[in-house]
Short mmCIF file of C-alpha atoms in Angstrom, two decimals:
data_model
loop_
_atom_site.label_atom_id
_atom_site.label_comp_id
_atom_site.label_asym_id
_atom_site.label_seq_id
_atom_site.Cartn_x
_atom_site.Cartn_y
_atom_site.Cartn_z
CA ALA K 1213 -24.29 -16.50 3.20
CA ALA K 1214 -23.07 -18.50 6.61
CA ALA K 1215 -19.79 -19.66 4.81
CA CYS K 1216 -18.77 -16.31 3.40
CA GLN K 1217 -19.63 -15.00 7.89
CA ALA K 1218 -17.95 -17.54 9.27
CA PHE K 1219 -14.68 -17.88 6.34
CA LEU K 1220 -13.79 -14.41 7.55
CA GLY K 1221 -14.88 -14.59 11.73
CA TYR K 1222 -13.18 -17.21 11.90
CA THR K 1223 -9.56 -15.56 10.06
CA VAL K 1224 -9.85 -12.63 12.01
CA LEU K 1225 -10.61 -14.57 15.69
CA GLY K 1226 -7.98 -16.39 14.25
CA TRP K 1227 -4.71 -14.27 13.78
CA GLY K 1228 -6.38 -11.38 15.55
CA ALA K 1229 -3.96 -10.93 18.40
CA THR K 1230 -0.88 -12.30 15.69
CA PHE K 1231 -1.84 -8.82 14.21
CA LEU K 1232 -1.44 -7.49 17.39
CA ARG K 1233 1.45 -8.86 18.17
CA ARG K 1234 3.60 -7.92 14.78
CA VAL K 1235 1.67 -5.31 14.04
CA PHE K 1236 2.25 -3.43 16.56
CA GLU K 1237 4.66 -5.45 18.64
CA LEU K 1238 2.29 -6.12 22.36
CA SER K 1239 3.29 -8.67 24.09
CA PRO K 1240 1.43 -13.04 24.05
CA ALA K 1241 -0.02 -11.04 27.35
CA GLU K 1242 -1.24 -7.28 26.05
CA ALA K 1243 -2.62 -9.57 22.75
CA GLY K 1244 -4.29 -12.08 23.54
CA PHE K 1245 -6.16 -10.46 26.37
CA GLN K 1246 -7.44 -7.14 25.01
CA PHE K 1247 -8.24 -9.01 21.58
CA GLY K 1248 -10.16 -11.59 24.00
CA VAL K 1249 -12.06 -8.91 26.04
CA SER K 1250 -13.54 -7.19 22.79
CA ALA K 1251 -14.29 -9.99 20.99
CA ALA K 1252 -16.22 -11.46 23.76
CA ALA K 1253 -18.13 -8.82 24.85
CA ALA K 1254 -18.25 -7.67 21.69
CA GLY K 1255 -19.65 -10.73 20.42
CA ALA K 1256 -22.46 -10.66 22.82
CA ILE K 1257 -23.57 -7.86 22.65
CA GLY K 1258 -24.08 -8.11 18.60
CA ILE K 1259 -25.68 -11.81 18.62
CA THR K 1260 -27.86 -10.60 21.71
CA ILE K 1261 -28.54 -7.14 19.77
CA GLY K 1262 -29.90 -9.60 16.50
CA GLY K 1263 -31.69 -11.74 18.27
CA VAL K 1264 -33.72 -8.72 19.73
CA LEU K 1265 -34.32 -6.77 16.01
CA ALA K 1266 -34.58 -10.14 14.38
CA ASP K 1267 -37.93 -10.88 16.48
CA LYS K 1268 -39.38 -7.42 16.89
CA LEU K 1269 -38.96 -6.21 12.49
CA SER K 1270 -40.39 -10.19 11.59
CA ALA K 1271 -43.18 -9.48 13.25
CA ARG K 1272 -44.00 -7.19 10.53
CA ASP K 1273 -42.44 -8.71 7.49
CA ALA K 1274 -40.23 -12.58 7.41
CA ARG K 1275 -37.68 -11.34 5.25
CA TRP K 1276 -35.92 -9.00 8.07
CA TYR K 1277 -34.32 -12.23 8.77
CA GLY K 1278 -32.97 -11.70 5.95
CA TRP K 1279 -32.53 -8.23 5.50
CA LEU K 1280 -30.78 -7.37 8.65
CA SER K 1281 -27.68 -9.59 8.10
CA ALA K 1282 -27.33 -8.03 5.29
CA ALA K 1283 -27.21 -5.28 6.48
CA SER K 1284 -24.73 -5.76 8.61
CA SER K 1285 -22.60 -7.60 6.98
CA LEU K 1286 -21.65 -4.39 4.53
CA ALA K 1287 -22.14 -2.66 7.92
CA ALA K 1288 -19.60 -4.89 9.00
CA LEU K 1289 -17.15 -4.11 6.35
CA PRO K 1290 -15.67 -0.73 6.50
CA PHE K 1291 -15.05 -1.75 10.30
CA ALA K 1292 -12.66 -5.06 8.67
CA LEU K 1293 -10.63 -2.91 6.80
CA ALA K 1294 -10.37 -0.47 9.44
CA PHE K 1295 -9.25 -3.20 12.36
CA ALA K 1296 -7.24 -3.95 9.36
CA TRP K 1297 -5.39 -1.08 8.57
CA ALA K 1298 -5.14 -0.04 12.16
CA GLY K 1299 -2.00 2.87 12.70
CA ASP K 1300 -1.81 2.02 16.74
CA ALA K 1301 -3.00 -0.55 19.11
CA GLY K 1302 -5.89 1.15 20.52
CA PHE K 1303 -7.12 2.67 16.94
CA ALA K 1304 -7.51 -1.34 15.60
CA ILE K 1305 -9.19 -2.37 19.50
CA ALA K 1306 -11.57 0.26 18.50
CA ALA K 1307 -12.50 -0.43 15.29
CA PHE K 1308 -12.69 -4.54 16.02
CA SER K 1309 -15.16 -4.35 18.63
CA VAL K 1310 -17.03 -2.59 16.28
CA PHE K 1311 -17.07 -4.91 13.53
CA TYR K 1312 -17.43 -7.83 15.49
CA LEU K 1313 -20.71 -6.45 17.75
CA LEU K 1314 -21.56 -5.77 14.25
CA ASN K 1315 -20.39 -8.47 12.00
CA ASN K 1316 -22.51 -10.79 15.10
CA VAL K 1317 -25.85 -9.26 14.71
CA TYR K 1318 -26.94 -12.15 12.04
CA VAL K 1319 -26.07 -15.06 14.45
CA SER K 1320 -29.81 -14.97 15.96
CA SER K 1321 -31.05 -14.55 12.85
CA LEU K 1322 -29.48 -17.94 11.03
CA TRP K 1323 -29.97 -20.34 13.11
CA THR K 1324 -33.61 -19.32 13.54
CA LEU K 1325 -33.69 -20.04 9.79
CA VAL K 1326 -32.83 -22.96 10.01
CA GLN K 1327 -34.29 -24.60 12.32
CA ASN K 1328 -37.82 -22.73 10.73
CA LEU K 1329 -37.42 -23.66 7.56
CA VAL K 1330 -36.86 -27.80 7.90
CA GLN K 1331 -40.08 -29.11 9.15
CA PRO K 1332 -39.00 -30.21 13.68
CA ARG K 1333 -38.16 -34.15 11.99
CA MET K 1334 -35.63 -32.56 10.28
CA ARG K 1335 -33.78 -29.46 12.57
CA ALA K 1336 -31.38 -31.77 14.41
CA THR K 1337 -29.80 -32.69 10.75
CA ALA K 1338 -30.42 -29.07 9.35
CA SER K 1339 -28.21 -27.64 12.64
CA ALA K 1340 -25.30 -30.97 11.46
CA SER K 1341 -25.37 -30.05 7.68
CA GLN K 1342 -24.76 -25.98 8.32
CA LEU K 1343 -22.06 -26.77 11.44
CA ALA K 1344 -20.42 -28.32 8.70
CA ILE K 1345 -19.92 -26.11 6.22
CA LEU K 1346 -19.27 -23.48 9.05
CA ASN K 1347 -16.49 -24.69 9.51
CA ILE K 1348 -15.20 -26.78 6.31
CA VAL K 1349 -15.26 -23.72 4.47
CA GLY K 1350 -14.83 -20.90 7.52
CA LEU K 1351 -12.37 -22.94 9.98
CA GLY K 1352 -10.93 -24.68 7.66
CA GLY K 1353 -10.81 -22.05 4.62
CA GLY K 1354 -10.19 -18.25 6.21
CA PRO K 1355 -7.18 -18.70 8.51
CA LEU K 1356 -5.13 -21.15 6.14
CA MET K 1357 -5.64 -18.10 3.25
CA ALA K 1358 -4.93 -15.61 5.66
CA GLY K 1359 -1.83 -17.66 6.51
CA ILE K 1360 -0.63 -18.34 2.95
CA VAL K 1361 -1.54 -14.81 2.19
CA SER K 1362 0.63 -13.94 4.82
CA ASP K 1363 4.16 -15.77 3.89
CA VAL K 1364 3.75 -15.85 0.35
CA LEU K 1365 3.61 -11.62 0.23
CA GLU K 1366 5.42 -11.62 3.07
CA PRO K 1367 8.84 -10.56 2.05
CA SER K 1368 7.68 -8.15 -0.39
CA GLN K 1369 5.00 -6.44 1.98
CA GLY K 1370 6.69 -7.69 5.55
CA ALA K 1371 3.40 -7.01 8.05
CA ASP K 1372 1.31 -5.33 5.29
CA GLY K 1373 0.79 -9.53 3.78
CA LEU K 1374 -1.49 -9.67 6.54
CA ARG K 1375 -3.12 -6.59 6.26
CA ILE K 1376 -3.93 -7.35 2.88
CA ALA K 1377 -4.68 -11.97 3.83
CA LEU K 1378 -7.47 -9.33 6.39
CA SER K 1379 -8.56 -7.49 4.03
CA ILE K 1380 -9.33 -10.06 2.01
CA ALA K 1381 -11.54 -11.83 4.40
CA ALA K 1382 -13.73 -9.25 5.17
CA VAL K 1383 -14.50 -8.70 1.86
CA VAL K 1384 -14.89 -12.32 1.84
CA GLY K 1385 -17.51 -11.50 4.99
CA ALA K 1386 -18.98 -8.30 3.26
CA THR K 1387 -20.60 -10.98 0.04
CA ALA K 1388 -22.69 -12.45 2.31
CA ALA K 1389 -24.76 -9.60 2.87
CA ILE K 1390 -25.48 -10.77 -1.49
CA PHE K 1391 -26.77 -14.44 0.16
CA PHE K 1392 -28.83 -12.90 2.47
CA LEU K 1393 -30.81 -9.97 0.21
CA LEU K 1394 -31.07 -13.17 -2.19
CA CYS K 1395 -32.46 -15.38 0.85
CA ALA K 1396 -34.65 -13.13 1.53
CA ARG K 1397 -36.14 -12.47 -2.28
CA THR K 1398 -38.95 -15.81 -0.93
CA LEU K 1399 -38.70 -16.48 2.75
CA ARG K 1400 -42.37 -15.50 4.27
CA GLU K 1401 -43.39 -18.68 0.65
CA ASP K 1402 -39.86 -20.76 2.84
CA LEU K 1403 -41.53 -20.34 5.94
CA ALA K 1404 -45.16 -20.70 5.24
CA ARG K 1405 -44.14 -24.35 3.17
CA ALA K 1406 -42.07 -25.29 5.93
CA SER K 1407 -44.82 -24.30 8.82
CA ALA K 1408 -47.52 -25.89 6.27
CA GLY K 1409 -45.25 -29.51 6.21
CA GLU K 1410 -45.44 -29.25 9.97
CA ASP K 1411 -49.04 -29.06 10.56
CA GLY K 1412 -49.41 -31.60 8.27
CA LEU K 1413 -46.93 -34.33 10.52
CA ARG K 1414 -49.54 -33.43 13.44
#
């Protein structure tokens, strides 16, 4: 699930400013400033909201860690597509801001689970493994895919080639919902098992 989300996130972050320049002819300074400020603000708000909601909802049922992440992954999809196919720069930035807020709701739940599903002696390795997966799949695959698709389609589609590439990334990101839901199915048992193992080490 995290790999799918990272694939989308790194693609949009890597190509978002270029998209604004190429499609809407913004200057490098305008595109970088508007995109950067929107990403910073929306990302911070999304992570914070996600953490608050995860704490409250998981107190009732631990499966909310997965359910909340699945819901936000799906909710972000239409706004990611709206960003990719926006008709003007203002609407694109607005759609991106909502998308990026929703798309960061999962982050707090993800790292909580990475830590809580393993015993204390395994937490550093678990975090390192997760980061490796995120970087290999997300950073290594997402922006590369967008560049290849954009280059291949540019002769026939022009700037729409990048729109299509961003749309592909959006769909990949939304499929994270499937994996978050699969995770939630056994999450209570998995957390209980990890906790029992932790108690046995004390």
